[in-house]
Amino acid sequence: MTAAAPRMLSEADGPVVAASFGLGAGGRLTGPVARGQLGQIWRLDVDGTSWAVKEWFASPDGASVEGNMEFSEAALAAGVFTPRSRLSVWGTVIAEVEGTSVRVLEWVDLAQRSRRLDPPEVGRTVARLHHAGAPTSERISNWFSTGMGTQAWRDTHRRLVEADAPFADALEALLPDLIAVESIIEPHESPRVCHRDLWADNVLASADGRVCVIDFENLGPADPSQELAMVLFEFGDDDPERARKLHAAYVEAGGPGRVSRRGHFSMLVAQQAHIASYACARWIGESDPAERDRLEAWFREVPEDPVTLARIDRILAAIE
């Protein structure tokens, strides 16, 4: 039997959330103001102060969320600008509020996502994150370390065609590049605890111009060089000069990673593969039109901005 989905928050839950986290009487909950793949964010205003309230679409693993908070606290200590967690009145990161799990963090006014953040500041921020993460021998999951393979990509395309997916042609056109770029994948070296989700959705400019890192929920083992390569692609934004400045600032700040070969882009290639294939599989199994539209948009982010051998080589040439 499939577990029932948790009840989701409503604006009426503001006072209960505020009380659960010792924030005072009352509390006005508005939103959701943002959503990701795993959950969404509400804004809580109480006694003149604002807070971010995270809830999940499926019940979270408490130990993972505890680890999330520990790493974000270590990042704060290393000089990374990131919202601090608020513990519940029971001393826990998560509290059950009217049947749903929530956590509360400091509210930070953030700008819209942009890949054009100041490259040196992004480089320094990633260096600080890598100093915050301890070395680890934990296994690295396939999402961050393997591709799909030729046959799996062809099978995915066939299933999209059979399902009459409107983006089947887009995947077909991209298949040669998706297959070719997977040839560079190599194992992670010297892994340590990393954020692993440093896309422009999670590295944002604050209202006062600082670079803010949010959403540590994908943290885990990774080679810092491979995470740095991912950031060079995302925030270099196909501009060699931006990539050069970001890499130089990271090195000057003492970051432990170095990007010097195609294989250092392995985690980036693996994530592209798993994001695209997952969006396709979810679309095929989904019946709700609105959710299908969201999944299609998620998939189309890949062909609109693909990781290819040519783009990897431009980054490497820029930072030599």
Tab-separated table of C-alpha atoms in Angstrom:
chain	number	residue	atom	x	y	z
A	1	MET	CA	0.000	0.000	0.000
A	2	THR	CA	1.319	3.458	-0.930
A	3	ALA	CA	1.823	5.797	2.032
A	4	ALA	CA	-0.554	8.730	2.119
A	5	ALA	CA	0.911	12.077	1.154
A	6	PRO	CA	1.350	14.414	4.113
A	7	ARG	CA	-1.149	17.178	4.664
A	8	MET	CA	0.243	20.464	3.309
A	9	LEU	CA	0.325	23.766	5.174
A	10	SER	CA	-2.279	26.479	4.785
A	11	GLU	CA	-2.186	30.147	5.739
A	12	ALA	CA	-4.243	29.313	8.830
A	13	ASP	CA	-1.300	27.347	10.261
A	14	GLY	CA	0.813	30.451	10.955
A	15	PRO	CA	0.153	30.650	14.720
A	16	VAL	CA	0.897	26.935	15.210
A	17	VAL	CA	4.175	27.164	13.298
A	18	ALA	CA	5.213	30.238	15.291
A	19	ALA	CA	4.385	28.532	18.590
A	20	SER	CA	6.195	25.321	17.600
A	21	PHE	CA	9.416	27.249	17.054
A	22	GLY	CA	9.076	29.598	20.024
A	23	LEU	CA	8.587	32.694	17.889
A	24	GLY	CA	5.799	34.318	19.871
A	25	ALA	CA	2.052	34.613	19.684
A	26	GLY	CA	0.231	34.854	16.389
A	27	GLY	CA	2.124	34.492	13.176
A	28	ARG	CA	1.015	35.181	9.607
A	29	LEU	CA	1.880	32.552	7.007
A	30	THR	CA	1.856	33.552	3.316
A	31	GLY	CA	2.718	31.627	0.182
A	32	PRO	CA	4.037	29.306	-0.889
A	33	VAL	CA	6.591	31.859	-2.085
A	34	ALA	CA	8.940	29.334	-3.747
A	35	ARG	CA	9.044	25.647	-4.609
A	36	GLY	CA	11.643	23.069	-5.550
A	37	GLN	CA	11.536	19.436	-6.572
A	38	LEU	CA	11.238	18.153	-2.985
A	39	GLY	CA	9.298	20.861	-1.176
A	40	GLN	CA	8.199	24.461	-0.940
A	41	ILE	CA	8.829	27.604	1.110
A	42	TRP	CA	6.341	29.778	2.994
A	43	ARG	CA	6.970	33.159	4.613
A	44	LEU	CA	6.128	33.515	8.303
A	45	ASP	CA	5.799	37.010	9.809
A	46	VAL	CA	5.584	37.272	13.574
A	47	ASP	CA	6.359	40.128	15.971
A	48	GLY	CA	7.967	42.202	13.213
A	49	THR	CA	10.361	39.469	12.086
A	50	SER	CA	10.177	37.260	8.987
A	51	TRP	CA	11.114	33.579	8.743
A	52	ALA	CA	11.284	31.008	5.961
A	53	VAL	CA	9.224	27.864	6.580
A	54	LYS	CA	10.189	24.755	4.606
A	55	GLU	CA	7.741	21.891	4.092
A	56	TRP	CA	8.256	18.713	2.080
A	57	PHE	CA	6.011	16.999	-0.468
A	58	ALA	CA	6.899	13.662	1.182
A	59	SER	CA	7.938	13.050	4.783
A	60	PRO	CA	11.674	13.846	5.118
A	61	ASP	CA	14.347	11.697	6.720
A	62	GLY	CA	15.055	13.327	10.069
A	63	ALA	CA	18.704	12.243	10.219
A	64	SER	CA	19.356	13.738	6.781
A	65	VAL	CA	17.812	17.047	7.788
A	66	GLU	CA	19.938	17.086	10.949
A	67	GLY	CA	23.031	16.553	8.794
A	68	ASN	CA	21.841	19.317	6.502
A	69	MET	CA	21.743	21.734	9.437
A	70	GLU	CA	25.160	20.630	10.726
A	71	PHE	CA	26.790	21.270	7.355
A	72	SER	CA	25.073	24.638	6.919
A	73	GLU	CA	26.283	25.636	10.406
A	74	ALA	CA	29.827	24.587	9.465
A	75	ALA	CA	29.492	26.650	6.289
A	76	LEU	CA	28.431	29.663	8.346
A	77	ALA	CA	31.478	29.221	10.555
A	78	ALA	CA	33.653	29.097	7.410
A	79	GLY	CA	32.265	32.446	6.242
A	80	VAL	CA	29.517	31.325	3.861
A	81	PHE	CA	26.412	33.516	3.882
A	82	THR	CA	23.485	31.141	4.407
A	83	PRO	CA	20.288	31.286	6.509
A	84	ARG	CA	20.616	29.899	10.028
A	85	SER	CA	18.159	27.242	11.206
A	86	ARG	CA	15.744	27.852	14.083
A	87	LEU	CA	15.222	24.910	16.424
A	88	SER	CA	11.751	23.970	17.606
A	89	VAL	CA	10.662	24.304	21.240
A	90	TRP	CA	11.549	20.597	21.550
A	91	GLY	CA	15.126	21.230	20.401
A	92	THR	CA	14.628	19.569	17.013
A	93	VAL	CA	15.238	20.849	13.475
A	94	ILE	CA	11.890	19.438	12.276
A	95	ALA	CA	8.527	19.889	13.960
A	96	GLU	CA	5.213	18.271	13.112
A	97	VAL	CA	2.603	20.967	12.491
A	98	GLU	CA	-0.957	19.768	11.937
A	99	GLY	CA	0.261	16.574	10.282
A	100	THR	CA	3.091	17.945	8.140
A	101	SER	CA	6.843	18.209	8.794
A	102	VAL	CA	8.332	21.714	8.718
A	103	ARG	CA	11.560	23.500	9.551
A	104	VAL	CA	12.180	27.211	10.054
A	105	LEU	CA	15.146	29.287	8.899
A	106	GLU	CA	16.114	32.935	8.963
A	107	TRP	CA	14.443	34.928	6.216
A	108	VAL	CA	16.785	36.466	3.630
A	109	ASP	CA	15.508	38.771	0.888
A	110	LEU	CA	16.886	37.224	-2.297
A	111	ALA	CA	16.995	38.384	-5.909
A	112	GLN	CA	15.726	36.275	-8.800
A	113	ARG	CA	18.031	33.470	-9.925
A	114	SER	CA	20.885	34.616	-12.134
A	115	ARG	CA	23.969	32.958	-13.560
A	116	ARG	CA	25.637	36.363	-13.800
A	117	LEU	CA	26.604	36.747	-10.151
A	118	ASP	CA	30.015	38.251	-9.442
A	119	PRO	CA	32.441	35.449	-10.473
A	120	PRO	CA	35.166	36.136	-7.865
A	121	GLU	CA	32.612	36.180	-5.045
A	122	VAL	CA	31.092	32.909	-6.259
A	123	GLY	CA	34.584	31.388	-6.387
A	124	ARG	CA	35.370	32.517	-2.837
A	125	THR	CA	32.027	31.200	-1.599
A	126	VAL	CA	32.644	27.745	-3.069
A	127	ALA	CA	36.141	27.682	-1.545
A	128	ARG	CA	34.612	28.393	1.881
A	129	LEU	CA	32.038	25.644	1.381
A	130	HIS	CA	34.787	23.174	0.571
A	131	HIS	CA	36.658	24.118	3.742
A	132	ALA	CA	33.448	23.470	5.721
A	133	GLY	CA	33.019	19.909	4.431
A	134	ALA	CA	35.029	17.117	6.043
A	135	PRO	CA	36.704	14.303	4.043
A	136	THR	CA	34.494	11.221	3.773
A	137	SER	CA	34.599	7.643	2.501
A	138	GLU	CA	30.822	7.464	2.059
A	139	ARG	CA	29.635	5.907	-1.217
A	140	ILE	CA	28.766	8.385	-3.974
A	141	SER	CA	25.355	7.687	-5.494
A	142	ASN	CA	24.785	7.188	-9.222
A	143	TRP	CA	23.015	10.563	-9.497
A	144	PHE	CA	26.402	12.249	-8.997
A	145	SER	CA	28.761	9.688	-10.531
A	146	THR	CA	27.355	7.802	-13.541
A	147	GLY	CA	25.698	8.474	-16.876
A	148	MET	CA	22.740	6.681	-18.447
A	149	GLY	CA	24.468	4.872	-21.325
A	150	THR	CA	23.546	4.699	-24.993
A	151	GLN	CA	20.829	2.051	-24.736
A	152	ALA	CA	19.076	3.730	-21.805
A	153	TRP	CA	18.951	7.031	-23.687
A	154	ARG	CA	17.521	5.331	-26.777
A	155	ASP	CA	14.943	3.500	-24.672
A	156	THR	CA	13.920	6.783	-23.029
A	157	HIS	CA	13.458	8.410	-26.428
A	158	ARG	CA	11.377	5.467	-27.670
A	159	ARG	CA	9.098	5.683	-24.624
A	160	LEU	CA	8.631	9.435	-25.156
A	161	VAL	CA	7.642	8.847	-28.773
A	162	GLU	CA	5.185	6.131	-27.736
A	163	ALA	CA	3.700	8.501	-25.130
A	164	ASP	CA	3.430	11.285	-27.757
A	165	ALA	CA	5.597	13.616	-25.644
A	166	PRO	CA	5.896	17.088	-27.226
A	167	PHE	CA	9.614	17.196	-26.393
A	168	ALA	CA	10.570	13.805	-27.894
A	169	ASP	CA	12.160	15.552	-30.881
A	170	ALA	CA	14.232	17.750	-28.559
A	171	LEU	CA	15.677	14.674	-26.862
A	172	GLU	CA	16.344	12.992	-30.202
A	173	ALA	CA	18.321	16.016	-31.425
A	174	LEU	CA	20.346	16.063	-28.205
A	175	LEU	CA	21.118	12.324	-28.043
A	176	PRO	CA	24.485	12.465	-29.867
A	177	ASP	CA	25.815	15.095	-27.440
A	178	LEU	CA	24.358	13.354	-24.363
A	179	ILE	CA	25.982	10.064	-25.341
A	180	ALA	CA	29.318	11.608	-26.363
A	181	VAL	CA	29.783	13.671	-23.212
A	182	GLU	CA	29.293	10.643	-20.961
A	183	SER	CA	32.594	9.286	-22.320
A	184	ILE	CA	34.507	11.636	-19.998
A	185	ILE	CA	33.046	10.284	-16.727
A	186	GLU	CA	35.631	9.148	-14.185
A	187	PRO	CA	35.501	8.295	-10.448
A	188	HIS	CA	35.528	11.000	-7.776
A	189	GLU	CA	38.922	11.582	-6.153
A	190	SER	CA	39.414	12.653	-2.517
A	191	PRO	CA	35.706	13.139	-1.754
A	192	ARG	CA	34.540	15.349	1.067
A	193	VAL	CA	31.094	16.527	2.155
A	194	CYS	CA	29.869	18.962	-0.496
A	195	HIS	CA	26.656	20.858	-1.227
A	196	ARG	CA	26.223	19.082	-4.630
A	197	ASP	CA	23.369	21.340	-5.748
A	198	LEU	CA	25.123	24.628	-6.506
A	199	TRP	CA	22.906	25.660	-9.397
A	200	ALA	CA	21.720	29.242	-9.787
A	201	ASP	CA	18.489	28.281	-7.962
A	202	ASN	CA	20.495	27.774	-4.770
A	203	VAL	CA	23.282	30.354	-5.108
A	204	LEU	CA	21.554	33.727	-5.178
A	205	ALA	CA	22.240	37.398	-4.627
A	206	SER	CA	20.788	38.869	-1.457
A	207	ALA	CA	19.140	42.294	-1.345
A	208	ASP	CA	22.390	43.773	-0.026
A	209	GLY	CA	24.464	42.197	-2.811
A	210	ARG	CA	26.023	39.250	-0.995
A	211	VAL	CA	26.160	35.739	-2.458
A	212	CYS	CA	23.826	33.510	-0.428
A	213	VAL	CA	23.794	29.697	-0.517
A	214	ILE	CA	20.538	27.906	0.299
A	215	ASP	CA	19.050	24.389	0.242
A	216	PHE	CA	21.673	21.971	1.534
A	217	GLU	CA	19.409	18.936	1.167
A	218	ASN	CA	21.506	17.220	-1.523
A	219	LEU	CA	24.701	17.418	0.516
A	220	GLY	CA	26.958	14.401	0.454
A	221	PRO	CA	30.279	13.038	-0.753
A	222	ALA	CA	31.872	14.517	-3.880
A	223	ASP	CA	35.238	15.480	-5.268
A	224	PRO	CA	35.644	19.248	-4.708
A	225	SER	CA	37.239	19.519	-8.155
A	226	GLN	CA	34.114	18.045	-9.716
A	227	GLU	CA	31.836	20.392	-7.783
A	228	LEU	CA	34.018	23.340	-8.803
A	229	ALA	CA	33.719	22.270	-12.457
A	230	MET	CA	29.946	22.264	-12.116
A	231	VAL	CA	30.037	25.810	-10.722
A	232	LEU	CA	32.345	26.938	-13.539
A	233	PHE	CA	29.767	25.731	-16.053
A	234	GLU	CA	26.788	27.256	-14.248
A	235	PHE	CA	28.211	30.648	-13.298
A	236	GLY	CA	30.736	30.927	-16.103
A	237	ASP	CA	27.611	30.985	-18.279
A	238	ASP	CA	29.616	30.065	-21.398
A	239	ASP	CA	31.808	33.164	-20.946
A	240	PRO	CA	35.526	32.219	-20.741
A	241	GLU	CA	36.465	35.383	-18.852
A	242	ARG	CA	33.843	34.720	-16.157
A	243	ALA	CA	35.099	31.146	-15.771
A	244	ARG	CA	38.711	32.345	-15.508
A	245	LYS	CA	37.897	34.902	-12.800
A	246	LEU	CA	35.803	32.431	-10.795
A	247	HIS	CA	38.490	29.745	-10.878
A	248	ALA	CA	41.260	32.201	-9.976
A	249	ALA	CA	39.304	33.540	-6.979
A	250	TYR	CA	38.579	29.991	-5.772
A	251	VAL	CA	42.289	29.085	-5.933
A	252	GLU	CA	43.352	32.334	-4.253
A	253	ALA	CA	40.856	31.666	-1.438
A	254	GLY	CA	42.530	28.318	-0.759
A	255	GLY	CA	39.861	26.024	-2.182
A	256	PRO	CA	41.126	22.408	-2.354
A	257	GLY	CA	39.736	21.614	-5.820
A	258	ARG	CA	41.444	22.110	-9.185
A	259	VAL	CA	39.888	21.732	-12.641
A	260	SER	CA	42.398	20.596	-15.233
A	261	ARG	CA	40.795	17.888	-17.400
A	262	ARG	CA	37.526	16.749	-18.920
A	263	GLY	CA	37.023	14.124	-16.236
A	264	HIS	CA	36.616	16.825	-13.607
A	265	PHE	CA	33.236	17.580	-15.216
A	266	SER	CA	31.956	14.067	-14.428
A	267	MET	CA	29.504	15.095	-11.692
A	268	LEU	CA	28.058	17.807	-13.931
A	269	VAL	CA	27.554	15.302	-16.763
A	270	ALA	CA	26.038	12.742	-14.395
A	271	GLN	CA	23.557	15.261	-12.976
A	272	GLN	CA	22.540	16.386	-16.455
A	273	ALA	CA	21.875	12.768	-17.407
A	274	HIS	CA	19.836	11.927	-14.322
A	275	ILE	CA	17.849	15.179	-14.283
A	276	ALA	CA	16.860	14.797	-17.945
A	277	SER	CA	16.009	11.102	-17.730
A	278	TYR	CA	14.117	11.536	-14.452
A	279	ALA	CA	12.027	14.364	-15.874
A	280	CYS	CA	11.202	12.190	-18.893
A	281	ALA	CA	10.237	9.171	-16.792
A	282	ARG	CA	8.105	11.294	-14.472
A	283	TRP	CA	6.354	12.910	-17.459
A	284	ILE	CA	5.507	9.509	-18.946
A	285	GLY	CA	4.020	8.304	-15.663
A	286	GLU	CA	2.129	11.526	-14.889
A	287	SER	CA	-1.523	12.200	-15.780
A	288	ASP	CA	-2.018	15.689	-14.346
A	289	PRO	CA	-1.617	18.259	-17.183
A	290	ALA	CA	-0.170	20.962	-14.931
A	291	GLU	CA	2.455	18.621	-13.500
A	292	ARG	CA	3.289	17.396	-17.002
A	293	ASP	CA	3.865	21.013	-18.054
A	294	ARG	CA	6.209	21.522	-15.102
A	295	LEU	CA	8.164	18.366	-15.897
A	296	GLU	CA	8.431	19.286	-19.563
A	297	ALA	CA	9.802	22.714	-18.613
A	298	TRP	CA	12.305	21.030	-16.300
A	299	PHE	CA	13.478	18.719	-19.089
A	300	ARG	CA	13.770	21.544	-21.614
A	301	GLU	CA	16.321	23.288	-19.403
A	302	VAL	CA	18.798	20.644	-20.609
A	303	PRO	CA	18.543	21.086	-24.417
A	304	GLU	CA	18.377	24.847	-23.934
A	305	ASP	CA	21.735	24.804	-22.093
A	306	PRO	CA	23.420	21.433	-22.642
A	307	VAL	CA	26.691	20.221	-21.176
A	308	THR	CA	28.713	19.222	-24.241
A	309	LEU	CA	32.323	18.329	-24.939
A	310	ALA	CA	32.776	21.621	-26.800
A	311	ARG	CA	31.585	23.682	-23.841
A	312	ILE	CA	33.749	21.729	-21.410
A	313	ASP	CA	36.780	22.344	-23.612
A	314	ARG	CA	36.064	26.100	-23.739
A	315	ILE	CA	36.067	26.233	-19.928
A	316	LEU	CA	39.318	24.258	-19.724
A	317	ALA	CA	40.983	26.550	-22.253
A	318	ALA	CA	39.864	29.616	-20.259
A	319	ILE	CA	41.337	28.476	-16.939
A	320	GLU	CA	44.623	26.967	-18.129
